[in-house]
Short mmCIF file of C-alpha atoms and ligand atoms in Angstrom, two decimals:
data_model
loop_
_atom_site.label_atom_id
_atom_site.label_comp_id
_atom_site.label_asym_id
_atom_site.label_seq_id
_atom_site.Cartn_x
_atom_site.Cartn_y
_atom_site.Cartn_z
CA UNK A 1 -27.33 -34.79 -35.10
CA UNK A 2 -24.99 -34.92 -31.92
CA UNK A 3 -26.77 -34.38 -28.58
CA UNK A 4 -25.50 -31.95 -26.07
CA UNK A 5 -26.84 -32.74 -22.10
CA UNK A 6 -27.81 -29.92 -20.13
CA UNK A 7 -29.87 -30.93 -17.26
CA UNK A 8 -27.35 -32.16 -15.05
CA UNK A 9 -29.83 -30.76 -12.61
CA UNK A 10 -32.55 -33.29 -12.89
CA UNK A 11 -29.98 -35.60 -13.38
CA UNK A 12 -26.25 -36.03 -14.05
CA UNK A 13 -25.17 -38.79 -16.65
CA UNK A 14 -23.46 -41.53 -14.94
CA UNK A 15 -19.73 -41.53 -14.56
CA UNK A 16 -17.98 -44.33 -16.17
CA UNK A 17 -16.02 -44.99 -12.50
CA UNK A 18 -19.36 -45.95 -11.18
CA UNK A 19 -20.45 -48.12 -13.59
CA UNK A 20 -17.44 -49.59 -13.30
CA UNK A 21 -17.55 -50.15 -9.49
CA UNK A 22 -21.30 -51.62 -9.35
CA UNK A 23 -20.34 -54.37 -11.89
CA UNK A 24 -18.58 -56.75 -9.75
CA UNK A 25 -21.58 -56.35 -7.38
CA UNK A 26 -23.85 -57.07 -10.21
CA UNK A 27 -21.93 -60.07 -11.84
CA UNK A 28 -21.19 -62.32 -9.02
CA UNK A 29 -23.65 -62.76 -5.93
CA UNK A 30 -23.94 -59.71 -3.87
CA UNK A 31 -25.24 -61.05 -0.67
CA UNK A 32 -27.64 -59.11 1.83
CA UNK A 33 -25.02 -57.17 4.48
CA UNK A 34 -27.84 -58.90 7.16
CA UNK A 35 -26.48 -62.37 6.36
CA UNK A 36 -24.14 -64.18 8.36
CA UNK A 37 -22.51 -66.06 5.42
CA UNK A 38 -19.51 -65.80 3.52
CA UNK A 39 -21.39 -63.57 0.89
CA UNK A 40 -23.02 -61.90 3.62
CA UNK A 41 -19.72 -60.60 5.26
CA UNK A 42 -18.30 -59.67 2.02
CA UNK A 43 -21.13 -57.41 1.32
CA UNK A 44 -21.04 -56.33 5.22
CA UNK A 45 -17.35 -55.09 4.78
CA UNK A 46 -17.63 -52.77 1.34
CA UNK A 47 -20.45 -51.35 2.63
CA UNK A 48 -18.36 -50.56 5.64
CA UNK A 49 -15.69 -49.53 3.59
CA UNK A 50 -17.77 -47.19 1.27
CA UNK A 51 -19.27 -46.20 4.68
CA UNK A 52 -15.68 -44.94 5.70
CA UNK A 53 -14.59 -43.54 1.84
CA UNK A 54 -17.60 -41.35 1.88
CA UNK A 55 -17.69 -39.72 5.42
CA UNK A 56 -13.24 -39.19 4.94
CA UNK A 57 -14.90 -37.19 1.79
CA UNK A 58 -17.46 -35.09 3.36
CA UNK A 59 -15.83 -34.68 6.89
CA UNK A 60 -17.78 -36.71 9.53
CA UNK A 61 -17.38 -39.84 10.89
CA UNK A 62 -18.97 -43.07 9.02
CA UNK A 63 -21.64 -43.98 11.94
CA UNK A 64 -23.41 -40.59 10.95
CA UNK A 65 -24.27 -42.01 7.46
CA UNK A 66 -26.87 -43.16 6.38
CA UNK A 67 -27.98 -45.25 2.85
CA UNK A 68 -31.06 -43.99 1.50
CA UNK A 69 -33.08 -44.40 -1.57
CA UNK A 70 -32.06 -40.96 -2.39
CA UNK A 71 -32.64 -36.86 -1.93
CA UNK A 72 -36.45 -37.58 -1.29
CA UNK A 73 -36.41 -40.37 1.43
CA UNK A 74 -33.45 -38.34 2.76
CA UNK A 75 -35.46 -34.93 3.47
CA UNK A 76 -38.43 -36.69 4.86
CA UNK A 77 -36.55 -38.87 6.97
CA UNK A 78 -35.11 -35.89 8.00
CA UNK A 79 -37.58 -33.93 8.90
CA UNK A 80 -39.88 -36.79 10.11
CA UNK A 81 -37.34 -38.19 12.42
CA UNK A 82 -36.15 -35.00 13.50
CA UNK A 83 -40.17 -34.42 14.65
CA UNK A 84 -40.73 -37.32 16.35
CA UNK A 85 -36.94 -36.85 18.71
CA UNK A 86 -38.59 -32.76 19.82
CA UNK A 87 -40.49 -32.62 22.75
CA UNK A 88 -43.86 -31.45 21.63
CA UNK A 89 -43.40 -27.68 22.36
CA UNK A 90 -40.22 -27.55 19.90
CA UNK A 91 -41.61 -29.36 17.09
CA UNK A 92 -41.46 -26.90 14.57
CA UNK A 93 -40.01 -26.69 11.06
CA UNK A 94 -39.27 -23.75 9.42
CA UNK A 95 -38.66 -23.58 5.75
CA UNK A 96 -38.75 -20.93 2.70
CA UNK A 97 -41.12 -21.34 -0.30
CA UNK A 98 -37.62 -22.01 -2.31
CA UNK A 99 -37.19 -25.78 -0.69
CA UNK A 100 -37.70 -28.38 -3.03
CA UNK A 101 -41.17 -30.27 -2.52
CA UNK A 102 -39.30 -33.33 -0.71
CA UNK A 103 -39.17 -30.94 2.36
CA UNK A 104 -41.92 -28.45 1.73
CA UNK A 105 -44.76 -30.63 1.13
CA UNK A 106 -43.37 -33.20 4.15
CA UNK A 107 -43.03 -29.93 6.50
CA UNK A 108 -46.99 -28.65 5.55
CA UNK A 109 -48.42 -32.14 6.40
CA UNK A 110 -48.02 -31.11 10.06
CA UNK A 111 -48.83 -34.26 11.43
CA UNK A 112 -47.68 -33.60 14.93
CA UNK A 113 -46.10 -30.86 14.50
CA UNK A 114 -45.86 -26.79 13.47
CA UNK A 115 -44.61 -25.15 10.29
CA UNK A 116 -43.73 -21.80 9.97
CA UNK A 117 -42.90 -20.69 6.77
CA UNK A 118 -40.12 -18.22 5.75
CA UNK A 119 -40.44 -14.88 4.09
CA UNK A 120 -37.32 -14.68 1.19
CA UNK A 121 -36.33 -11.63 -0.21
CA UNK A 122 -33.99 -13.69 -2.27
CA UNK A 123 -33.19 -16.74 -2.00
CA UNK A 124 -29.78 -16.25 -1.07
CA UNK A 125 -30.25 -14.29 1.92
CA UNK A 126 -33.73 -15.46 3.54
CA UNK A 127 -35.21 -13.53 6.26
CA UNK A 128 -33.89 -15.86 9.41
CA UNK A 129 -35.01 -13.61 12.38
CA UNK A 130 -38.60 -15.33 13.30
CA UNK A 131 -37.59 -18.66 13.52
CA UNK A 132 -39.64 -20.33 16.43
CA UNK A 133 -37.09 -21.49 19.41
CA UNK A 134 -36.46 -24.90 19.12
CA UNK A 135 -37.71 -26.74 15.96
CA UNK A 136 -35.84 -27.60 12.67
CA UNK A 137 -34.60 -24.94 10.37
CA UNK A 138 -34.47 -26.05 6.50
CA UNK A 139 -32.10 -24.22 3.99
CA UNK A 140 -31.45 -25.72 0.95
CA UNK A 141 -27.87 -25.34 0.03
CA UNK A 142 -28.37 -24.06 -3.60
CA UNK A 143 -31.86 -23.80 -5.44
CA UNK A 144 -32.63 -26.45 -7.95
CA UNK A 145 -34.24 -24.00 -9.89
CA UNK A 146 -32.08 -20.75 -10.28
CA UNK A 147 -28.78 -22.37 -8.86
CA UNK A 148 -28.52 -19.98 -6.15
CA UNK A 149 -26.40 -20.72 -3.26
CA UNK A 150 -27.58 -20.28 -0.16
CA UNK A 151 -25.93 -18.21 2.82
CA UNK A 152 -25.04 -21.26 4.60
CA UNK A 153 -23.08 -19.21 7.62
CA UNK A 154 -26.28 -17.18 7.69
CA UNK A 155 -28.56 -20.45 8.78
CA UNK A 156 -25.66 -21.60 11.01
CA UNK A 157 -26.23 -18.53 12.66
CA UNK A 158 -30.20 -18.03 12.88
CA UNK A 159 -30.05 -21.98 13.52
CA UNK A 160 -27.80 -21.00 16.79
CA UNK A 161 -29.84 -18.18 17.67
CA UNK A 162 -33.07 -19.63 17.97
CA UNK A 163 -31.80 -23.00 19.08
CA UNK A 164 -33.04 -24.80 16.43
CA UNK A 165 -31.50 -27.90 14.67
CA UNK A 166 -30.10 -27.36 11.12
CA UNK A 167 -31.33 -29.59 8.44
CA UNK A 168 -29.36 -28.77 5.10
CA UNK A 169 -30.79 -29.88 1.39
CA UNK A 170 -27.33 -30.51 -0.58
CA UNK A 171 -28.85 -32.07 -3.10
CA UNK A 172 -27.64 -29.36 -5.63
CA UNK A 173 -23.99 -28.90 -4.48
CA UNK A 174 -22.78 -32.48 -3.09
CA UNK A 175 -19.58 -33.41 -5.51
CA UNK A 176 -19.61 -29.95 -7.24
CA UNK A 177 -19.39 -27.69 -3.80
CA UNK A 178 -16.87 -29.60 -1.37
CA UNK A 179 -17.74 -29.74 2.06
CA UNK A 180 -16.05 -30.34 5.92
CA UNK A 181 -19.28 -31.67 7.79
CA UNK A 182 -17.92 -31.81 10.76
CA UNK A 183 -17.02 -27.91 10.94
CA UNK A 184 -19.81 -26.46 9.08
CA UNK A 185 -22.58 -26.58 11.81
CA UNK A 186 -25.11 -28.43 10.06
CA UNK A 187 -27.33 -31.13 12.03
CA UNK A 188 -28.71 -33.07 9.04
CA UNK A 189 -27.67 -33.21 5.40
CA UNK A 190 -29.34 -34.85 2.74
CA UNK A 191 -27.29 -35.77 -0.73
CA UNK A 192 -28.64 -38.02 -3.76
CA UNK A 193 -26.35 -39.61 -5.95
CA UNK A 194 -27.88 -39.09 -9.39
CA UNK A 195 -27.19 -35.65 -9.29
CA UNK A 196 -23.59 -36.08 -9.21
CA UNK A 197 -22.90 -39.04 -11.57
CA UNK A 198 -24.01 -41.97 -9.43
CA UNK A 199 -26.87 -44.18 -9.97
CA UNK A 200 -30.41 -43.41 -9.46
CA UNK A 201 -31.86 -44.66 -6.62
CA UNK A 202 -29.26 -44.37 -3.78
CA UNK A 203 -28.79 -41.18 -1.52
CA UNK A 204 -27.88 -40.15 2.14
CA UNK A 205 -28.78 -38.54 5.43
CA UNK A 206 -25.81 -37.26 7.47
CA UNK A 207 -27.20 -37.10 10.74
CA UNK A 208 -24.78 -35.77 13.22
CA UNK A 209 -23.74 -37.90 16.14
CA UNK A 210 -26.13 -36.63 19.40
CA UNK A 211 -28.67 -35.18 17.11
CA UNK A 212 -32.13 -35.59 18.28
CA UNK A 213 -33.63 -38.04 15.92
CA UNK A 214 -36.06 -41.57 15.97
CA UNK A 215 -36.67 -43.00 13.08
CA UNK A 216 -39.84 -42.83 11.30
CA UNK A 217 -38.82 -45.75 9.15
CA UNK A 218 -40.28 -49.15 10.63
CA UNK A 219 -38.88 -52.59 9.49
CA UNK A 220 -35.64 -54.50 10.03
CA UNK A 221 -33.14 -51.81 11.80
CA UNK A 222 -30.94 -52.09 8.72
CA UNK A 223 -28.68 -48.61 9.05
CA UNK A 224 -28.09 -48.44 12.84
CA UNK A 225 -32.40 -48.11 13.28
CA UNK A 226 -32.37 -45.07 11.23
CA UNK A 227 -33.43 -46.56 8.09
CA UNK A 228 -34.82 -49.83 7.45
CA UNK A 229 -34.71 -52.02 3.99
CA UNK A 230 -31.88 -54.05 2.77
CA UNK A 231 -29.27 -51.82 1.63
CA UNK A 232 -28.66 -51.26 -2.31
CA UNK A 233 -24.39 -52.13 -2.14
CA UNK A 234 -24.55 -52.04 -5.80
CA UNK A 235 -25.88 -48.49 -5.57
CA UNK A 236 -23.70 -47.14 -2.80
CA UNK A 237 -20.77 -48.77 -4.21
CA UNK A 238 -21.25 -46.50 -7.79
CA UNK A 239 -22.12 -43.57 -5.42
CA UNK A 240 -18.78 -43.58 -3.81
CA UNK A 241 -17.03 -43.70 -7.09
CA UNK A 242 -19.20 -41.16 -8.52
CA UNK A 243 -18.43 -39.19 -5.20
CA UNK A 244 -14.70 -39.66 -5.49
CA UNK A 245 -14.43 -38.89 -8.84
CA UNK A 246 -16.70 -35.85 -8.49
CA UNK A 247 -14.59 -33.98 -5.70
CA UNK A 248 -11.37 -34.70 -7.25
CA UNK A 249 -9.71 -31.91 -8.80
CA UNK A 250 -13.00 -30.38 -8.00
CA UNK A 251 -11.35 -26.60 -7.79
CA UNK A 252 -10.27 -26.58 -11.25
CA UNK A 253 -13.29 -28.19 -12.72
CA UNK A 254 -15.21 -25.52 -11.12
CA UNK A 255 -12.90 -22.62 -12.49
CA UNK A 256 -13.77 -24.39 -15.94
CA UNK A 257 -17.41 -24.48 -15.43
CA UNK A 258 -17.76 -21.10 -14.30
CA UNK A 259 -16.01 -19.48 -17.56
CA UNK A 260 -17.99 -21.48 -19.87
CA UNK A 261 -21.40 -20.47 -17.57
CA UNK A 262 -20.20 -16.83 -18.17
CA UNK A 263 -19.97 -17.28 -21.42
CA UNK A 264 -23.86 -18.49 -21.89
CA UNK A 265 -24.59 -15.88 -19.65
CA UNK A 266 -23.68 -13.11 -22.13
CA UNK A 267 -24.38 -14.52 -24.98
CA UNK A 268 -27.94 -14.82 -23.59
CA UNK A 269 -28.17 -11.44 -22.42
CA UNK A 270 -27.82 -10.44 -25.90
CA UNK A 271 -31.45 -12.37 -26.58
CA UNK A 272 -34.29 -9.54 -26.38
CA UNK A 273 -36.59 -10.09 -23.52
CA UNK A 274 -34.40 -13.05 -22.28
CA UNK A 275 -33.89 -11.83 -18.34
CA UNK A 276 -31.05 -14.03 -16.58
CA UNK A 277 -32.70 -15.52 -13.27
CA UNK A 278 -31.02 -16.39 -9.67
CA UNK A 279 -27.88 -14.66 -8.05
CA UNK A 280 -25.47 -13.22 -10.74
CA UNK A 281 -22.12 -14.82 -8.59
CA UNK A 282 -23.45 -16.95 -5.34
CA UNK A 283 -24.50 -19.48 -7.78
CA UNK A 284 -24.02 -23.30 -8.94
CA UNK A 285 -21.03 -23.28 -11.91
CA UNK A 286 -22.48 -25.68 -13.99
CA UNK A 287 -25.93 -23.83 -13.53
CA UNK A 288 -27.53 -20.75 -15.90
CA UNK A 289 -31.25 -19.87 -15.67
CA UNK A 290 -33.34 -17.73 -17.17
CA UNK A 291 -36.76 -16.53 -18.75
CA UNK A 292 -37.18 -15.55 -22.66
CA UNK A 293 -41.06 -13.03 -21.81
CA UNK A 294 -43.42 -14.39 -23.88
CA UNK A 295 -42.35 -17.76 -24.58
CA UNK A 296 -43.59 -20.52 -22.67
CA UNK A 297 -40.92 -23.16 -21.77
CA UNK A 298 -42.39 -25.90 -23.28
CA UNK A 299 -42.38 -24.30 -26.70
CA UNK A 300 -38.46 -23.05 -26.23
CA UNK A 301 -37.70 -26.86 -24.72
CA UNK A 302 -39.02 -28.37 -27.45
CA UNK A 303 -37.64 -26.24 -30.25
CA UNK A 304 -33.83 -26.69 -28.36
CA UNK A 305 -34.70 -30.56 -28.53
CA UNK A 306 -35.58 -30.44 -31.91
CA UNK A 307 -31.81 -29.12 -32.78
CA UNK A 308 -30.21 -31.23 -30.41
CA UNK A 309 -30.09 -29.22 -26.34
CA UNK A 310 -31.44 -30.89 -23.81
CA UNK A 311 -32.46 -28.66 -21.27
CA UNK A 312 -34.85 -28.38 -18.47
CA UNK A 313 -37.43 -25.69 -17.29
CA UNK A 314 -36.21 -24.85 -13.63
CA UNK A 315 -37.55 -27.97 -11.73
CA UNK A 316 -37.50 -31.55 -13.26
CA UNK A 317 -40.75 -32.65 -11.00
CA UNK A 318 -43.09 -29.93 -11.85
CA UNK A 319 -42.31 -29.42 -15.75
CA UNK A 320 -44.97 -29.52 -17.73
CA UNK A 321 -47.79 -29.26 -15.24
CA UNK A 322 -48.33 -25.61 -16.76
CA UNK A 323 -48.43 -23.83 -12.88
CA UNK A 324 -45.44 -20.95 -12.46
CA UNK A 325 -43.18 -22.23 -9.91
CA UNK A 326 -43.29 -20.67 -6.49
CA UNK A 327 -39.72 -20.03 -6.70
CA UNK A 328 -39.74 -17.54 -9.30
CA UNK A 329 -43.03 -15.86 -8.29
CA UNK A 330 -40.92 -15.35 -5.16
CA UNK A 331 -38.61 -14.02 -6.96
CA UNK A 332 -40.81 -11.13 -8.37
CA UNK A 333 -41.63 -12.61 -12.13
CA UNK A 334 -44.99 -12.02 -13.55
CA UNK A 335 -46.95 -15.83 -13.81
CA UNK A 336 -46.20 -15.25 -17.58
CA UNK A 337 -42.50 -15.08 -17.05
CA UNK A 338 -42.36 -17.59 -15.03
CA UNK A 339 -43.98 -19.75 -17.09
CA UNK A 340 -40.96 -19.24 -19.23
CA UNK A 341 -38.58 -20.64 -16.85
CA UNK A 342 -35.28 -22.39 -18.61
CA UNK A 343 -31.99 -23.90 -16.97
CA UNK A 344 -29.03 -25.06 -18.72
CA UNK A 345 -27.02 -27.05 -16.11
CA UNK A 346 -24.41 -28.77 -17.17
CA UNK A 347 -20.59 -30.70 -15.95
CA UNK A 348 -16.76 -31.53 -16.84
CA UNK A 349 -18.29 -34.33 -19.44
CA UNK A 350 -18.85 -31.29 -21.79
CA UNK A 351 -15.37 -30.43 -23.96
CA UNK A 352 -14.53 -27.58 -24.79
CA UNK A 353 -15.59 -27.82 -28.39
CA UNK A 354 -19.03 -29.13 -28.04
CA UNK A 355 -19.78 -26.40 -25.47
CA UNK A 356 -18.65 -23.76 -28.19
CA UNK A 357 -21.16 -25.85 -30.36
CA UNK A 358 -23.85 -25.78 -27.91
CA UNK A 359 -23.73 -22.35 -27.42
CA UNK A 360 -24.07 -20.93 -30.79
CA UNK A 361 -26.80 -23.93 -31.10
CA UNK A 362 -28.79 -22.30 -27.79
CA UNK A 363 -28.51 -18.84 -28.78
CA UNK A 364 -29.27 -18.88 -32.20
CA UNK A 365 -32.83 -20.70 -31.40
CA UNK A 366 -33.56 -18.19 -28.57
CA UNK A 367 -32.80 -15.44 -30.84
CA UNK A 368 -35.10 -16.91 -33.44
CA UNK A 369 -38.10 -17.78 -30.79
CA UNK A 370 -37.96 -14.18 -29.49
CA UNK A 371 -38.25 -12.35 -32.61
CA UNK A 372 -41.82 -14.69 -33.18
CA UNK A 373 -43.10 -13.11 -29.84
N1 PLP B 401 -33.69 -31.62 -3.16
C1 PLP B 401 -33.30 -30.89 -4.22
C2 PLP B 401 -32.72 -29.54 -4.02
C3 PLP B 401 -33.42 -31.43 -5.52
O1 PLP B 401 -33.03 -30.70 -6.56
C4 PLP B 401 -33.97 -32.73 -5.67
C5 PLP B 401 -34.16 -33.29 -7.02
O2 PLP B 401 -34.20 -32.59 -8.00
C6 PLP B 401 -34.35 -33.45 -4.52
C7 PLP B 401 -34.19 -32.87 -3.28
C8 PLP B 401 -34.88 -34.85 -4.64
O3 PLP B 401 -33.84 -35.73 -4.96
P1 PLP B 401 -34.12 -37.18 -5.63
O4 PLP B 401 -34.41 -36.94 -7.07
O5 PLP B 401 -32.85 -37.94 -5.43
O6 PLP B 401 -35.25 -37.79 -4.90
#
C-alpha cells in the first residue's frame, strides 16, 4: 500500500538538499565553532556563512540570528529574554488563546511579570485595542491548527500603538510564506526547521538589532550571549539548505498548493456533517482543516491510516490527550466538534498523481465514517 504524508504541520519530511549538506559535517570531524584549532575555525566560518545565507533570505542582517534548538526554545527565549530587558512596569505579554503552548504556557507562568490575555473573534483579526503600554505583544503568524494567517500589519500596528515590542511565531509560514524582516516591523521572530524540510532539532530567534533583550539562557555565551550551548553546525547547515530550497520558486509552488488545497476543500464539503475550519482564503496553502460532527479524530485518524493518509488532528502536541483544543472552542465549535478536529497539511513533495490518489483515498473514508454516525 503506498503512503501519502499529510502532516507537514507537525513535521515536514526532510529535503534531500539537507541531508545532503549535513553529511560532510557528519563524516569528517566537525569541530566545536569555540575551538581555536584548525577544525575549530572551519566550523567557525560555515556557521558564519550559513549565518549570512539565512539572514540574505529572510531580510536582516546575520548578527540578529540566533541558533536554537528549535520553535520551542525560540518562543521562550523570546519571551523570557524579552521580560527580563522591560523595566518592571512594562513587563507584560499579551497573547491570544490561539498561540501555540511554547508561548502561552511560558507567558501564564508570570514569573516576574504580567499577562494579559487576548479576546479573538477569529483568529485572523484578534481584538488588538487593550494591549497594556509597553510589554510584548505575541501573534502567531498562521495557526498550527486551522492554518489561518494572521493580520500581521494589524499587530504591527496595535504593537506601535501601545508601544509594545512585537514578538512573531513563524513557525507555520517560514519557507512557505517569504518574508523581508527588516521591513515588516517585527521585534522577535521565532522559526524551526523541521517544519520546513530541515532537521529536527535546530531553529531560530531573529531578534532585531537594539531590541530590549538579556538572555535567560546561562552557560558559555555561545550565540553573541543570547543563547548558550555548543551550536548544532550539522543542524544549521541542513536548515539553510532546507531554507534555500524551500523559498525558491516559492510563488509558483504556492499557486500549486493552493489549487490542489481547493480541490480537498470541495471535495470535503461534499462529506455530510464535515464543516471546513479556519479562514476560507487568509490561510496556509499546503493547509486544510476541518471537523466530520460526530466522529472523534482518533477514530477518522486511524481509519485514514489504515488505507494509507497520514494526517494529524489540528495540533501534533496535544493529540490524543482527548481535551478539545482551545483554538477551536474559540472558534465557536461545540467540545464534540472539536473533538473531531482533522488537518491535512501537506508540500511540493506530493505529485500531481498521488495527490489525485490521496484525494479520492480521503474522501471516500470520510464519506464512509459519516454515514456510521
Ligand atoms: N509554534 C508553532 C506555531 C508550532 O506549530 C510549533 C510546532 O508545532 C511550535 C511553535 C514549536 O516548534 P518545535 O516543534 O520546533 O519546538
Amino acid at each position: 500500500m503506498e503512503r501519502f504524508y499529510f502532516d507537514t504541520s507537525a513535521t515536514y519530511p526532510l529535503r534531500e538538499s539537507a541531508y545532503h549538506a549535513m553529511v560532510p559535517w557528519l563524516q569528517d570531524i566537525c569541530g566545536n565553532s569555540g575551538s581555536t584549532h584548525a577544525y575549530g575555525q572551519t566550523a567557525k566560518n560555515a556557521l558564519e556563512q550559513y549565518r549570512r545565507v539565512i539572514s540574505e533570505l529572510l531580510g536582516c542582517f546575520p548578527d540578529e540570528l540566533v541558533f536554537t534548538s528549535g520553535g520551542t526554545e525560540s518562543c521562550q527565549l523570546a519571551v523570557r529574554g524579552v521580560m527580563s530587558a522591560l523595566k518592571p512596569d512594562q513587563r507584560w505579554v499579551s497573547s491570544s488563546v490561539a498561540e501555540h503552548p511554547a508561548v502561552t504556557r511560558t507567558a501564564k507562568l508570570c514569573d516576574y511579570w504580567q499577562y494579559h490575555q487576548l479576546d479573538i473573534t477569529s483568529i485572523a483579526a484578534p481584538i488588538l485595542n487593550q494591549i497594556p503600554h509597553g510589554g510584548l505583544l505575541c501573534v502567531m503568524a498562521a495557526n498550527n491548527e486551522v492554518g489561518t494567517l494572521s493580520d500581521l500589519d494589524l499587530a504591527k500596528n496595535a504593537a506601535l500603538q501601545s508601544s509594545s515590542l512585537l514578538f512573531v511565531d513563524a513557525v507555520q509560514t517560514t519557507g512557505s510564506i517569504p518574508i523581508q524582516l527588516d521591513q515588516s516591523g517585527i521585534d522577535l521572530m521565532a522559526a524551526s526547521a523541521h517544519k520546513f524540510g530541515g532537521p529536527l532539532g535546530i531553529g531560530l530567534l531573529y531578534i532585531r538589532r537594539g531590541t530590549s533583550f538579556v538572555s535567560p539562557s546561562t552557560g558559555g555565551g555561545q550565540e553573541a550571549g543570547r543563547r548558550s550551548g555548543t551550536v548544532n553546525l550539522p543542524g544549521i547547515a541542513g536548515m539553510t539548505a532546507a531554507l534555500s530550497e524551500s523559498l525558491c520558486d516559492r510563488e509558483s509552488k504556492n499557486q500549486r498548493l493552493t489549487v490542489m488545497r481547493n480541490r480537498l476543500k470541495d471535495n470535503l464539503s461534499q462529506i455530510d456533517g464535515l464543516l471546513i475550519t479556519g479562514a476560507p482564503i487568509n490561510r496556509l496553502p499546503g493547509h486544510i482543516s476541518c471537523v466530520l460532527d460526530g466522529v472523534s479524530a482518533d477514530i477518522a485518524l486511524a481509519a485514514l491510516d489504515a488505507v494509507g493518509i497520514c494526517a494529524g488532528s489540528g495540533s501534533a502536541c496535544s493529540s490524543g490527550l482527548g481535551i478539545p483544543s482551545a483554538v477551536h472552542m474559540a472558534l465557536g465549535l461545540t467540545a464534540t466538534q472539536a473533538l473531531g478536529a482533522l488537518r491535512f497539511s501537506y508540500g511540493d513533495y506530493l505529485s500531481d498523481k498521488q495527490f489525485e490518489c490521496a484525494l479520492t483515498t480521503i474522501q471516500g473514508t470520510l464519506s464512509r465514517l459519516a454515514t456510521l454516525r
